[in-house]
Every structure is written in C-alpha cells, then in structure tokens.
Coordinates of C-alpha atoms in Angstrom, one line a residue:
M1 CA -13.0 -10.5 0.4
C2 CA -10.3 -12.7 1.7
G3 CA -6.6 -13.1 2.6
I4 CA -4.1 -14.8 0.3
T5 CA -0.6 -16.0 0.9
G6 CA 2.0 -18.6 -0.3
F7 CA 5.5 -19.2 -1.6
I8 CA 7.2 -20.8 -4.5
E9 CA 10.6 -22.6 -4.5
W10 CA 11.4 -24.1 -7.9
N11 CA 14.1 -26.5 -6.6
R12 CA 12.1 -28.0 -3.7
D13 CA 9.1 -30.1 -3.1
L14 CA 7.1 -28.1 -0.5
T15 CA 4.8 -31.0 0.6
A16 CA 6.5 -31.1 4.0
E17 CA 5.9 -27.3 4.6
L18 CA 2.2 -27.5 5.6
D19 CA 2.9 -26.1 9.1
L20 CA 4.6 -23.1 7.6
V21 CA 1.7 -22.5 5.1
L22 CA -0.8 -22.8 7.9
S23 CA 1.1 -20.3 10.0
M24 CA 1.3 -17.8 7.2
T25 CA -2.4 -18.4 6.5
S26 CA -3.7 -18.2 10.0
C27 CA -2.3 -14.8 10.7
L28 CA -4.8 -13.5 8.0
E29 CA -7.8 -14.9 9.9
K30 CA -9.4 -11.5 10.4
R31 CA -9.5 -10.9 6.7
G32 CA -11.3 -14.2 6.2
P33 CA -13.1 -15.4 9.3
D34 CA -15.3 -17.9 7.6
A35 CA -12.9 -20.6 6.3
Q36 CA -9.3 -21.6 5.8
G37 CA -7.7 -23.6 3.0
T38 CA -4.3 -24.7 1.8
W39 CA -2.9 -26.3 -1.4
I40 CA 0.6 -27.6 -2.0
S41 CA 1.9 -29.2 -5.1
G42 CA 5.6 -29.6 -5.9
P43 CA 7.3 -26.2 -5.8
C44 CA 4.1 -24.2 -5.0
A45 CA 2.3 -23.6 -1.7
F46 CA -0.9 -21.5 -1.4
G47 CA -2.9 -20.5 1.6
H48 CA -6.3 -18.7 1.8
R49 CA -8.6 -17.2 4.4
R50 CA -12.2 -16.7 3.2
L51 CA -14.9 -14.1 3.9
S52 CA -18.0 -15.6 2.3
V53 CA -19.8 -13.1 0.1
M54 CA -20.8 -15.0 -3.1
D55 CA -21.9 -18.7 -3.1
P56 CA -20.9 -19.5 0.5
E57 CA -21.4 -23.2 0.1
N58 CA -19.2 -23.8 -3.0
G59 CA -16.6 -21.0 -3.2
A60 CA -13.8 -22.5 -1.1
Q61 CA -10.2 -21.7 -1.9
P62 CA -7.6 -22.5 -3.0
M63 CA -9.7 -23.6 -6.0
V64 CA -8.3 -26.2 -8.3
I65 CA -9.3 -27.2 -11.9
Q66 CA -7.7 -30.1 -13.6
E67 CA -8.0 -30.6 -17.3
E68 CA -6.3 -33.8 -18.5
D69 CA -2.7 -33.3 -17.4
A70 CA -3.1 -29.6 -16.8
V71 CA -3.6 -28.3 -13.2
Y72 CA -4.6 -24.7 -12.4
S73 CA -4.9 -23.5 -8.8
I74 CA -6.0 -20.0 -7.6
V75 CA -6.0 -18.0 -4.4
Y76 CA -7.9 -14.7 -4.9
N77 CA -9.0 -11.7 -2.8
G78 CA -11.7 -9.4 -4.3
E79 CA -14.8 -9.2 -6.3
I80 CA -15.3 -9.5 -10.1
Y81 CA -18.2 -7.2 -10.8
N82 CA -18.7 -8.4 -14.4
A83 CA -18.6 -12.1 -13.5
P84 CA -22.1 -12.7 -15.0
E85 CA -21.1 -11.5 -18.4
L86 CA -17.8 -13.3 -18.3
K87 CA -19.5 -16.5 -17.3
D88 CA -21.9 -16.3 -20.2
E89 CA -19.1 -15.7 -22.6
L90 CA -17.1 -18.6 -21.2
R91 CA -20.1 -20.9 -21.5
R92 CA -20.5 -20.0 -25.1
R93 CA -16.8 -21.0 -25.6
G94 CA -17.6 -24.4 -24.1
R95 CA -16.7 -24.1 -20.5
T96 CA -18.8 -25.5 -17.7
F97 CA -19.2 -24.3 -14.1
R98 CA -19.9 -26.1 -10.9
T99 CA -20.3 -23.1 -8.6
N100 CA -22.0 -19.6 -8.6
C101 CA -18.9 -17.8 -7.3
D102 CA -16.7 -15.3 -9.1
T103 CA -13.6 -17.3 -8.1
E104 CA -14.4 -20.0 -10.6
V105 CA -15.2 -17.4 -13.2
L106 CA -11.8 -15.8 -12.7
L107 CA -10.0 -19.1 -12.8
Q108 CA -11.9 -20.3 -15.9
S109 CA -11.1 -16.9 -17.5
Y110 CA -7.4 -17.5 -16.8
I111 CA -7.6 -21.0 -18.3
E112 CA -9.3 -19.6 -21.4
W113 CA -7.2 -16.5 -21.9
G114 CA -4.1 -16.9 -19.8
P115 CA -2.6 -13.8 -18.1
D116 CA -4.5 -11.6 -20.7
C117 CA -7.7 -12.4 -18.8
V118 CA -6.9 -9.3 -16.7
Y119 CA -7.9 -7.0 -19.6
R120 CA -11.5 -8.4 -19.4
L121 CA -12.0 -7.9 -15.6
N122 CA -14.1 -5.3 -14.0
G123 CA -13.5 -5.4 -10.2
I124 CA -11.2 -5.2 -7.3
F125 CA -8.7 -8.1 -7.0
A126 CA -5.4 -9.5 -6.1
F127 CA -4.8 -13.1 -7.2
A128 CA -2.2 -15.8 -7.8
V129 CA -2.7 -18.7 -10.3
W130 CA -0.5 -21.8 -10.5
D131 CA -0.3 -22.8 -14.1
S132 CA 1.2 -26.3 -14.7
V133 CA 1.2 -25.9 -18.5
R134 CA 3.2 -22.7 -18.6
Q135 CA 5.1 -23.7 -15.4
H136 CA 4.6 -20.4 -13.8
V137 CA 2.6 -18.5 -11.1
C138 CA 0.7 -15.5 -12.5
F139 CA -0.1 -12.7 -10.1
A140 CA -2.2 -9.6 -10.8
R141 CA -3.7 -6.6 -9.0
D142 CA -6.7 -4.5 -9.9
R143 CA -6.2 -1.3 -11.8
L144 CA -6.5 1.2 -9.0
G145 CA -5.0 -0.9 -6.3
V146 CA -8.1 -1.4 -4.1
K147 CA -6.8 -4.9 -3.0
P148 CA -3.3 -5.3 -1.8
L149 CA -0.5 -7.8 -2.8
F150 CA 2.9 -7.8 -1.2
Y151 CA 5.9 -10.0 -2.2
S152 CA 9.5 -10.8 -1.4
E153 CA 12.0 -12.6 -3.6
L154 CA 14.7 -14.1 -1.4
E155 CA 17.4 -16.7 -2.3
G156 CA 15.3 -18.4 -4.9
T157 CA 12.0 -18.2 -3.0
L158 CA 9.1 -15.9 -3.9
I159 CA 6.8 -15.2 -0.9
F160 CA 3.5 -13.3 -1.3
A161 CA 0.6 -12.3 0.8
S162 CA -2.3 -9.8 1.2
E163 CA -0.5 -8.3 4.2
P164 CA 3.2 -8.0 5.3
K165 CA 2.5 -9.9 8.5
S166 CA 2.1 -13.1 6.6
I167 CA 5.3 -12.7 4.7
L168 CA 7.1 -11.9 7.9
K169 CA 6.1 -15.4 9.2
H170 CA 8.4 -17.0 6.6
P171 CA 11.8 -17.9 8.1
R172 CA 13.7 -16.2 5.3
M173 CA 12.1 -12.9 5.8
E174 CA 13.2 -10.5 8.6
A175 CA 11.6 -7.4 9.9
V176 CA 14.4 -5.1 8.9
V177 CA 14.1 -1.5 7.8
G178 CA 16.8 0.5 6.1
P179 CA 17.2 4.2 5.2
E180 CA 14.6 4.1 2.4
G181 CA 12.1 2.4 4.8
L182 CA 12.7 5.0 7.5
A183 CA 12.3 7.8 4.9
E184 CA 8.9 6.2 3.9
I185 CA 7.8 6.1 7.6
F186 CA 9.0 9.5 8.7
V187 CA 8.6 11.8 5.7
I188 CA 6.3 10.0 3.2
G189 CA 4.1 8.2 5.7
P190 CA 1.4 7.4 6.3
A191 CA 1.5 7.3 2.5
R192 CA 3.9 5.0 0.7
T193 CA 5.7 5.3 -2.6
P194 CA 4.0 3.0 -5.1
G195 CA 5.5 -0.5 -5.0
H196 CA 7.4 0.2 -1.8
G197 CA 6.9 -2.3 1.0
V198 CA 8.9 -0.4 3.7
Y199 CA 10.5 -3.6 5.0
R200 CA 13.8 -4.5 3.4
N201 CA 13.3 -6.9 0.5
M202 CA 9.6 -6.4 0.5
K203 CA 7.7 -4.8 -2.4
E204 CA 4.0 -4.3 -3.3
L205 CA 2.8 -5.2 -6.7
R206 CA 1.7 -1.8 -8.2
P207 CA -1.9 -1.3 -9.3
G208 CA -2.7 -2.4 -12.8
Q209 CA 0.3 -4.8 -13.0
V210 CA 0.8 -8.5 -13.8
M211 CA 3.7 -10.4 -12.4
I212 CA 4.9 -13.7 -13.8
Y213 CA 7.3 -16.0 -11.7
N214 CA 8.9 -18.9 -13.5
R215 CA 12.2 -20.8 -13.3
S216 CA 13.9 -17.9 -15.2
G217 CA 12.9 -15.4 -12.6
L218 CA 10.4 -12.6 -12.1
R219 CA 8.8 -10.4 -14.7
T220 CA 6.4 -7.5 -14.1
Y221 CA 4.4 -5.5 -16.6
A222 CA 1.6 -3.0 -16.6
Y223 CA -1.7 -4.0 -18.2
W224 CA -3.4 -0.7 -17.4
K225 CA -2.5 2.9 -16.7
L226 CA -4.1 6.2 -17.1
E227 CA -4.0 7.5 -20.7
A228 CA -4.2 11.1 -21.8
E229 CA -6.9 11.5 -24.5
P230 CA -8.8 14.5 -25.8
H231 CA -12.2 15.0 -24.2
T232 CA -14.7 16.0 -26.8
D233 CA -18.1 15.5 -25.0
S234 CA -20.2 18.5 -24.1
V235 CA -20.9 19.4 -20.5
E236 CA -24.4 17.8 -20.8
A237 CA -23.0 14.7 -22.4
T238 CA -20.2 14.4 -19.9
A239 CA -22.6 14.7 -16.9
G240 CA -24.8 12.1 -18.5
E241 CA -21.9 9.7 -19.0
I242 CA -20.8 10.1 -15.4
R243 CA -24.3 9.4 -14.1
S244 CA -24.6 6.3 -16.4
L245 CA -21.3 4.9 -15.3
L246 CA -22.0 5.5 -11.6
Q247 CA -25.4 3.8 -11.9
D248 CA -24.0 0.8 -13.7
T249 CA -21.2 0.5 -11.2
M250 CA -23.5 0.7 -8.2
E251 CA -25.9 -1.9 -9.6
R252 CA -22.9 -4.3 -10.1
Q253 CA -21.5 -3.7 -6.7
L254 CA -24.8 -4.1 -4.8
I255 CA -25.0 -7.8 -5.9
S256 CA -24.2 -10.0 -2.9
D257 CA -25.4 -13.1 -1.1
V258 CA -24.9 -11.4 2.3
P259 CA -26.3 -8.1 3.8
V260 CA -25.1 -4.9 2.1
C261 CA -25.1 -1.4 3.6
T262 CA -23.8 2.1 2.8
L263 CA -21.6 4.5 4.7
L264 CA -23.4 7.8 4.9
S265 CA -21.7 11.1 5.9
G266 CA -24.3 13.4 4.5
G267 CA -21.8 14.7 1.9
L268 CA -22.1 14.6 -1.8
D269 CA -20.2 11.4 -2.5
S270 CA -21.8 9.0 0.1
S271 CA -25.2 10.6 -0.3
A272 CA -25.2 10.0 -4.1
L273 CA -24.2 6.3 -3.7
T274 CA -26.9 5.8 -1.0
A275 CA -29.5 7.4 -3.2
L276 CA -28.6 5.1 -6.1
A277 CA -28.7 2.1 -3.7
V278 CA -32.1 3.1 -2.4
D279 CA -33.4 3.5 -6.0
Y280 CA -32.0 0.1 -7.0
Y281 CA -33.5 -1.6 -3.9
R282 CA -36.9 -0.1 -4.6
R283 CA -36.8 -1.2 -8.3
T284 CA -35.7 -4.8 -7.4
G285 CA -37.9 -5.2 -4.3
Q286 CA -35.1 -5.7 -1.9
G287 CA -36.5 -3.6 1.0
Q288 CA -34.8 -0.9 3.0
V289 CA -31.2 0.1 2.7
H290 CA -29.2 0.2 6.0
T291 CA -26.9 3.2 6.4
Y292 CA -24.1 3.8 9.0
S293 CA -22.4 7.0 10.2
V294 CA -19.6 7.6 12.6
D295 CA -19.1 10.5 15.1
Y296 CA -17.4 11.2 18.4
V297 CA -18.7 12.0 21.9
D298 CA -19.0 15.8 22.4
N299 CA -17.7 16.6 18.9
D300 CA -20.6 19.1 18.5
K301 CA -19.3 20.9 21.6
Y302 CA -15.6 21.1 20.5
F303 CA -15.9 21.3 16.7
Q304 CA -14.2 24.4 15.1
A305 CA -14.6 24.9 11.4
H306 CA -11.5 25.6 9.2
S307 CA -10.6 25.4 5.6
Y308 CA -10.0 21.7 5.7
Q309 CA -13.2 20.9 7.7
P310 CA -15.8 23.5 7.0
G311 CA -18.9 22.0 8.7
A312 CA -20.3 19.2 10.9
D313 CA -22.0 16.2 9.2
T314 CA -24.8 15.3 11.6
P315 CA -27.5 17.7 10.3
W316 CA -26.8 16.5 6.8
I317 CA -27.0 12.8 7.7
K318 CA -30.4 13.4 9.3
R319 CA -31.4 15.3 6.1
M320 CA -30.5 12.3 3.9
V321 CA -32.0 9.6 6.1
E322 CA -35.3 11.5 6.1
E323 CA -35.1 12.0 2.3
L324 CA -34.3 8.4 1.4
G325 CA -36.0 6.5 4.2
T326 CA -33.0 4.4 5.1
E327 CA -32.6 2.4 8.3
H328 CA -29.8 4.4 9.9
H329 CA -27.3 3.4 12.5
W330 CA -25.6 6.1 14.5
I331 CA -22.2 5.0 15.8
S332 CA -20.1 7.2 18.1
F333 CA -16.9 6.7 20.0
D334 CA -15.3 8.3 23.0
T335 CA -11.6 9.3 23.4
P336 CA -10.5 6.3 25.5
E337 CA -11.8 4.0 22.7
L338 CA -9.9 5.9 20.1
V339 CA -6.7 5.9 22.0
G340 CA -7.1 2.2 22.9
A341 CA -7.6 1.2 19.3
L342 CA -4.3 2.8 18.1
P343 CA -2.3 -0.3 18.7
D344 CA -4.8 -2.5 16.9
S345 CA -4.9 -0.2 13.9
T346 CA -1.1 -0.4 13.7
L347 CA -1.2 -4.2 13.7
A348 CA -3.9 -4.1 11.0
R349 CA -1.6 -2.1 8.7
D350 CA 1.6 -3.8 9.9
L351 CA 2.9 -0.2 9.9
P352 CA 2.1 3.1 11.6
G353 CA -0.9 4.7 9.9
M354 CA -3.3 7.5 10.0
A355 CA -3.6 7.6 13.8
D356 CA -7.1 8.2 15.1
V357 CA -8.4 8.3 11.5
D358 CA -7.4 4.6 11.2
A359 CA -8.5 3.7 14.8
S360 CA -11.9 5.2 14.4
L361 CA -12.5 3.4 11.1
L362 CA -11.4 0.1 12.6
L363 CA -13.9 0.6 15.5
F364 CA -16.6 1.7 13.0
C365 CA -16.1 -1.4 10.8
R366 CA -16.4 -3.6 13.9
E367 CA -19.8 -2.1 14.6
I368 CA -21.0 -2.3 11.0
K369 CA -19.9 -6.0 10.9
K370 CA -22.5 -6.8 13.6
G371 CA -25.2 -6.1 11.0
A372 CA -23.6 -6.4 7.5
T373 CA -20.8 -8.1 5.7
V374 CA -20.5 -5.7 2.7
A375 CA -20.5 -1.9 2.9
I376 CA -20.5 0.7 0.0
S377 CA -18.1 3.7 0.6
G378 CA -17.7 7.0 -1.2
E379 CA -13.9 6.8 -1.0
A380 CA -11.9 8.2 -3.9
A381 CA -14.4 10.7 -5.3
D382 CA -12.2 13.7 -4.2
E383 CA -9.1 12.3 -5.9
V384 CA -11.0 11.5 -9.1
F385 CA -13.1 14.7 -9.4
G386 CA -10.7 17.2 -7.7
G387 CA -12.4 17.9 -4.4
Y388 CA -9.5 18.4 -2.1
P389 CA -8.4 21.9 -1.0
W390 CA -5.0 21.4 -2.7
F391 CA -6.8 21.4 -6.1
H392 CA -8.0 24.9 -5.4
R393 CA -5.5 26.8 -3.3
E394 CA -2.6 28.3 -5.1
E395 CA -0.1 28.0 -2.3
L396 CA -0.7 24.2 -2.3
L397 CA -0.9 23.8 -6.1
G398 CA 2.5 25.6 -6.4
S399 CA 4.1 24.0 -3.4
G400 CA 6.6 22.0 -5.5
T401 CA 6.0 18.8 -3.5
F402 CA 3.1 16.5 -2.6
P403 CA 0.5 19.0 -1.6
W404 CA -1.0 16.9 1.1
S405 CA 2.4 16.7 2.8
I406 CA 4.0 20.1 2.5
A407 CA 5.8 20.2 5.9
T408 CA 8.9 18.1 4.9
G409 CA 11.1 20.5 6.8
L410 CA 9.0 20.2 10.0
R411 CA 9.0 16.4 9.7
A412 CA 12.7 16.2 9.0
G413 CA 13.3 18.3 12.1
L414 CA 11.7 15.6 14.3
L415 CA 14.5 13.2 13.5
S416 CA 17.8 12.7 15.3
P417 CA 20.8 14.3 13.5
E418 CA 22.2 10.8 12.7
I419 CA 19.0 9.6 11.1
R420 CA 18.6 12.9 9.1
D421 CA 22.1 12.4 7.7
W422 CA 21.5 8.8 6.9
I423 CA 18.1 9.1 5.1
A424 CA 18.5 12.6 3.7
P425 CA 14.7 13.3 4.1
E426 CA 14.4 16.4 2.0
R427 CA 16.2 14.8 -1.0
Y428 CA 14.2 11.6 -0.6
V429 CA 10.9 13.4 -0.9
A430 CA 12.2 15.6 -3.8
D431 CA 13.3 12.4 -5.7
R432 CA 10.0 10.7 -5.1
Y433 CA 8.1 13.8 -6.3
A434 CA 10.3 14.1 -9.4
E435 CA 9.6 10.4 -10.2
A436 CA 5.9 11.0 -9.9
L437 CA 6.0 14.0 -12.3
E438 CA 8.0 11.9 -14.8
E439 CA 5.2 9.4 -15.0
V440 CA 2.4 11.8 -15.9
P441 CA 1.0 11.2 -19.4
R442 CA 0.8 14.4 -21.4
L443 CA -1.7 15.6 -24.0
D444 CA -0.6 17.8 -26.9
G445 CA -2.3 21.1 -27.2
E446 CA -3.2 21.5 -23.5
T447 CA -2.7 25.0 -21.9
P448 CA -0.2 25.2 -19.1
E449 CA -3.1 25.4 -16.6
Q450 CA -4.8 22.3 -18.0
A451 CA -1.5 20.4 -17.9
R452 CA -0.9 21.5 -14.3
M453 CA -4.3 20.3 -13.2
R454 CA -3.8 17.0 -15.1
T455 CA -0.6 16.6 -13.1
M456 CA -2.4 17.3 -9.9
S457 CA -5.1 14.8 -10.7
Y458 CA -2.5 12.2 -11.6
L459 CA -0.6 12.7 -8.3
N460 CA -3.9 12.3 -6.3
I461 CA -5.0 9.2 -8.1
T462 CA -1.6 7.4 -8.0
R463 CA 0.0 8.8 -4.7
F464 CA -2.7 10.0 -2.3
M465 CA -5.6 7.7 -3.1
P466 CA -3.6 4.5 -2.4
T467 CA -3.1 5.8 1.1
L468 CA -6.8 5.9 1.8
L469 CA -7.5 2.7 -0.1
D470 CA -4.8 1.0 2.0
R471 CA -6.5 2.3 5.1
K472 CA -9.9 1.3 4.0
D473 CA -8.8 -2.2 3.1
R474 CA -6.8 -2.9 6.3
M475 CA -9.2 -1.5 8.8
S476 CA -12.3 -3.1 7.2
M477 CA -10.7 -6.4 6.7
A478 CA -9.4 -6.4 10.2
A479 CA -13.1 -6.5 11.2
G480 CA -14.0 -9.1 8.6
L481 CA -16.0 -6.5 6.6
E482 CA -15.8 -6.0 2.8
V483 CA -15.9 -2.4 1.6
R484 CA -16.6 -1.6 -2.0
V485 CA -15.6 1.7 -3.6
P486 CA -17.7 2.5 -6.7
Y487 CA -15.8 5.7 -7.5
C488 CA -12.7 3.5 -8.2
D489 CA -14.4 1.9 -11.2
H490 CA -11.6 2.1 -13.8
R491 CA -13.9 3.2 -16.6
L492 CA -15.1 6.1 -14.5
V493 CA -11.6 7.1 -13.4
Q494 CA -10.2 7.0 -16.9
Y495 CA -13.1 9.0 -18.3
V496 CA -13.0 11.7 -15.6
W497 CA -9.3 12.1 -15.6
N498 CA -9.4 13.4 -19.2
I499 CA -12.2 15.9 -18.5
P500 CA -10.7 19.4 -18.7
W501 CA -10.4 21.2 -15.4
E502 CA -12.7 24.0 -16.4
M503 CA -15.4 21.4 -17.1
K504 CA -14.7 19.5 -13.9
T505 CA -15.4 22.7 -12.0
T506 CA -18.6 23.5 -13.8
G507 CA -20.6 26.1 -12.0
G508 CA -17.4 27.4 -10.3
R509 CA -17.6 24.7 -7.7
E510 CA -15.2 21.9 -6.7
K511 CA -16.5 18.6 -8.3
G512 CA -18.9 20.7 -10.3
I513 CA -19.3 18.1 -13.0
L514 CA -20.2 15.4 -10.5
R515 CA -22.8 17.7 -8.9
K516 CA -24.3 18.3 -12.4
A517 CA -24.4 14.6 -13.1
L518 CA -26.3 14.1 -9.8
E519 CA -29.0 16.7 -10.4
G520 CA -32.3 15.1 -9.7
V521 CA -30.6 12.3 -7.7
L522 CA -30.0 14.5 -4.6
P523 CA -31.7 17.5 -3.1
D524 CA -30.1 20.7 -4.1
D525 CA -29.0 21.7 -0.6
V526 CA -27.1 18.4 -0.3
L527 CA -25.9 18.6 -3.9
Y528 CA -24.2 21.9 -3.4
R529 CA -23.1 21.5 0.2
K530 CA -19.4 22.4 0.9
K531 CA -17.1 19.4 1.0
S532 CA -16.3 18.0 4.5
P533 CA -13.8 15.1 4.9
Y534 CA -14.1 11.9 7.0
P535 CA -14.9 13.1 10.6
K536 CA -12.3 13.1 13.2
T537 CA -12.4 13.8 16.9
H538 CA -12.0 17.5 18.1
H539 CA -12.1 16.6 21.8
P540 CA -9.2 18.2 23.7
A541 CA -9.0 15.0 25.8
Y542 CA -7.7 13.2 22.7
L543 CA -4.8 15.7 22.4
E544 CA -4.1 15.3 26.1
A545 CA -4.2 11.5 25.9
V546 CA -1.8 11.1 22.9
R547 CA 0.5 13.9 24.0
G548 CA 0.8 12.2 27.4
Q549 CA 1.3 8.9 25.8
M550 CA 4.2 10.3 23.7
L551 CA 5.8 12.0 26.6
E552 CA 5.8 8.7 28.5
I553 CA 7.5 7.1 25.5
L554 CA 10.1 9.8 25.6
D555 CA 10.7 9.2 29.3
N556 CA 11.3 5.5 28.9
P557 CA 14.9 4.9 27.9
A558 CA 13.9 1.5 26.5
S559 CA 11.6 3.0 23.8
P560 CA 13.0 1.9 20.4
I561 CA 12.0 5.1 18.7
L562 CA 14.4 7.2 20.8
P563 CA 17.5 6.8 18.6
L564 CA 15.5 7.8 15.6
I565 CA 14.0 11.1 16.8
D566 CA 14.9 14.4 18.3
A567 CA 13.2 14.0 21.7
D568 CA 13.9 17.6 22.7
R569 CA 12.1 19.0 19.6
I570 CA 9.1 16.8 20.2
R571 CA 8.9 17.9 23.9
E572 CA 9.1 21.5 22.6
I573 CA 6.1 21.0 20.3
A574 CA 4.2 19.2 23.1
A575 CA 4.7 22.3 25.4
S576 CA 3.7 24.8 22.7
P577 CA 0.5 26.0 21.1
E578 CA 1.6 24.1 17.9
S579 CA 0.4 20.8 19.4
S580 CA -3.3 21.9 19.4
S581 CA -3.2 24.0 16.2
H582 CA -3.9 22.9 12.7
L583 CA -0.3 21.8 12.1
P584 CA 0.0 21.0 8.4
W585 CA 1.4 17.5 9.0
F586 CA -0.4 15.3 6.6
G587 CA -3.6 15.6 4.5
Q588 CA -6.7 17.2 5.8
L589 CA -7.1 15.2 9.0
M590 CA -3.6 14.8 10.6
S591 CA -2.4 17.8 12.5
G592 CA -1.0 18.3 16.0
P593 CA -2.7 15.5 18.0
Q594 CA -2.2 13.1 15.1
L595 CA 1.5 13.8 15.1
F596 CA 1.8 12.5 18.6
A597 CA -0.4 9.5 17.9
Y598 CA 1.6 8.7 14.8
L599 CA 4.9 8.7 16.6
A600 CA 3.3 6.5 19.3
Q601 CA 2.3 4.1 16.6
V602 CA 5.8 4.1 15.2
N603 CA 7.1 3.1 18.7
H604 CA 4.5 0.4 19.1
W605 CA 5.3 -1.0 15.6
L606 CA 9.1 -1.0 16.3
T607 CA 8.4 -2.8 19.6
T608 CA 5.8 -5.4 18.5
Y609 CA 7.4 -6.3 15.2
K610 CA 10.9 -6.3 16.8
V611 CA 12.1 -4.1 13.8
A612 CA 15.8 -4.0 13.2
I613 CA 17.2 -0.8 11.8
R614 CA 20.2 -1.4 9.5

C-alpha cells in the first residue's frame, strides 16, 4: 500500500513546482515509509510514498513507460490480486515486463486496454495514469472503495491525493467547511455521504468509478455497481459457491513478499479467514500463521453484555489459537493510551472519527507493524451477509433513516440554535436517506419483505461499510501497515447481495448461509457463536477521562467548537446517567463515552487544521 498525490494544470509547465509536489508527498510518509518518488512533465505532477509489499527492489513509483513518442506514468495505491493472470495475458499479447510488481501489470494493462482495464482488475486500488496519447489523466477507484481517492477542482487545477491532508497542502485549497460539511460532521459523522469530502471544494471519487481529466474538463462514470439479479442456486450450491469464492480470495490475498498475519477476534468472520490461511500455509509449506488480537486492561472486570455486544472475545480467541496452532500475539491497552491516541487518530483521518474505536485500532496497528507488514481482516462480512442487529430488529428496520444512526434528534439537539438553523440537520439526513433509497436496484417479482431486506443490504454496503473501510485504511496506513479485506471481493459481494434473505438466514441465524458455507472449516461452537463486534473499552475510567476532557473544552472560551454546539445541553448529558448508558449515538460501538470523545476530536480537528466555517 502507498500514498499518492499530485495536480494537473493544463495551461502551465509545472517543472518549477517540485517543492510543492515534495511537500504534498511528504505528508503521506506514514502511508508509505519505505520510499518517496516524484514525476513532473509539462502540466502534470505526481508524487508517491511507497510501502513495499511486492518486488521491493523494482517497484518504485511513479512508474513511467515510454513507447516511441507515447509516455505513460502511474501513481497507484493498492494490490491487484489477479496480477499473475493479467501478466500472462499481456505477455501473450506481446508485452514484456521488467519487474515482478503489480504496479507494472496495472500500467501495462492501462496501455493495452486504456481506461477499460478497470473491468479486468480484481483488487483494491486507487490510481492515476498520465496518458500522453489521449492527453488526459485517468483516475480509478476499486469497486467497494477499500482504497481512498480525494480530489479538488479549483480554477483550472485538479488536485488529488489518498488523504485530504495532502490536498490541503496545495496553496489553492483552503480548510473551509460550510453548512453541508458541518451536517456531515455533526449528524452523518463519523460516516460520510458517498463522494463527499466534507471540506468545501473537496470530493471523494466514489467506489467503482473512473474519472477522466482532460483539457475539456472532468468526466466521471461508474464502471461497476451492484446489480439486482435472480438467485437460482439451491442452499447447498450457494454455500458451496461462497466457500469457493472465499478460498480463492484468501489464497490470492495471502501472496506477499513480506510477512503476513491475520486479525483474530474469535468470531465467525476472522476465525474463518484464519482457518483458511492456516490451511493454505500448511499446503504450501509456509510455516506457522501469526495472529493478533486486541483487548483492554480490566475489560473482563467491567464488561456488561447487551444486545450490541453479547459476549467477551478472549475465551473464543484462545479456543481458535488452540484449534489452529497459530503463533498468537495478545495486545492490550489501558485508558491513558486510548485517550492519548485520540488526537493522532483524528490526524490520521483528517477528520473526527470513531473515537476510541479509531484510537485503539491505530495503537493495535502500530503493534502489529512490529512483526508484520500485511494483515488479513474480517471487515465487511456483517454488511455483506447481514450480521448487524439492525438487519434483525423491527424497530431499526422500520426506523425510516439510517439504522446505525437513529438519534438524529438527539444529535441535532447538541448544536447551537444558529447552527441548527443554518444546516437544517433533520432535513439534511432525510435528504441523504432519500437519495440512498433512490439508488437501490430493484428486482421484479420480489416480495415486499425481500425488497426491504435488499434495501437494507444496499444501505449497509454503500453507506455503513465505507465508514469502517475508511477507518481501517486510515488507521492501518498511519502505522505503515497494509490491511486486506477478503470479504470485500467484488465477486463475493455481488453474489451474496442477490441471495434471498430467507436463504441468507439459513437455520434461523444471522449470517446463516455463511455459517453453512464454513461447516467443516470451523468447530461448531465457534461456527454458531453469537456475533460480537470489534472490542471497545468498558472501563469507567475512559468515560471519566473523555467527559473531563470535554468539560475542559467547554470551560475554555477559546475552544473553536463552542459557537457550533449547545454547551449547556452537553453539560446536562455529562451530569446525567445518559453519559454512561448505551446512548444510541452511532453504530454498535459509539454511545455515551464516545459522544464526548467525538466532540473532543471535533475541537482538536478545528484547532489543528485551522478550519474556517463559512
């Protein structure tokens, strides 16, 4: 994985702008700690930070190929998992290769097929290609949006980067946030509306899209999206296809020239991937798989089960480590570490995020990086297979809004009257929800219940899953760690999305069809364990720390968040039992303590980025 950046100005020779390109590139150093490169030619300037995973000796970027008078240059972040097959096909078509890295395969694919090369790619990627023949820059992002790509078009200049911080280095870009951006922060956040960059004049290329920038302007189109199709396979055939796709995906994603590990929580999703990795390593003679888990000091003492978090993970991790014989690494953090990492996690996102859920993942990735460069994660299985509580609880299914964020009124009530009037939070959320519903592909002949569950699946894949993928990318890359997410293989996602809900819940269980697909891969007690999400701290000291931090912010008249919020309402929550209860603030993991931590992150972001509100 890497960090990419650059800008294009058709009416200027950018050769003299090396210092600016270096500045934009250097701020992505954590994404790519191993090397830095730049390339400038006429109106185009590219920068790249590299994390070496494949062919460390020869895969430097920007990579340039010149064929007679034609020049092609690429900056790329990601992994192409079908690179070996593409390389074979390109060789048959007469192309020669000088490296063993997938960057060259991707660039040669572009030279051979142009922008249509994206249809042939299996992987996670964001890239930009300068094409001197077509006189354009072609950008593309992977189908599910695992790798990020932000851009700004300002006064004849197109600026792009893996992260907003790099774009903000360009002198034409200001850290300004208007009413839409504030609505994204305060009532959509830590999620984001697809394509929305929060900062004024900043956008994010949506998953599954290509963007072409030439002298005539900017053109964007979708090369992939979910399609509604009849599912005709039997339960047995469906389970077999899922297992086959998962195994193929895992074997592709375990290929690396650097150490690979898996993240193991003891749940269905991570245990399945770890079991498949162990089997592959045994068959290929690659030795023992290393696994990692995260927990918190005294969590066993303070854990209280509830509908979103029904059980602790530790006993199940031990169960799987013994079953699979992995080399396991137990990682745990204490409250001061979590609180201390909140500012760093905000800087990693360039925005306020998922509070301690972000902070703990950042700390976790830093520890993993000491022993591995690539990690396999079970992220996205719940969105794809329907594991979350809001797939199964009527009051959430019928909430009439995004079911992971049902407290719009509560969140709007945290804002100052002036900001509420300016951003109209309830209407903003309602409009974004209506837009999402309009996108859902429909299938003739479905029952109302089947159509409703198809809609819920679509919302999760296109609205909730990007939040967690964004978190995973930013926190891992801030530690120089590549995280791969096999459940985001587009073949698997498309196939499972069309499985009727009654088949997805085979056996009367959430993710029932996945459990059936994994029979024989996992022990039955793990296979049918009740879902538990990513672990968070339950220590009362965390609540006290973040509540105290927020009260200090409220007491400081220079805090930039004060004009935006209703300080009296926040003090009222801080003094009430609401602050320690399971406040339905966002998702499964963000409740009372995370509300204070999130607002503290907002204040830190406003201060550090010198954000102007207008």
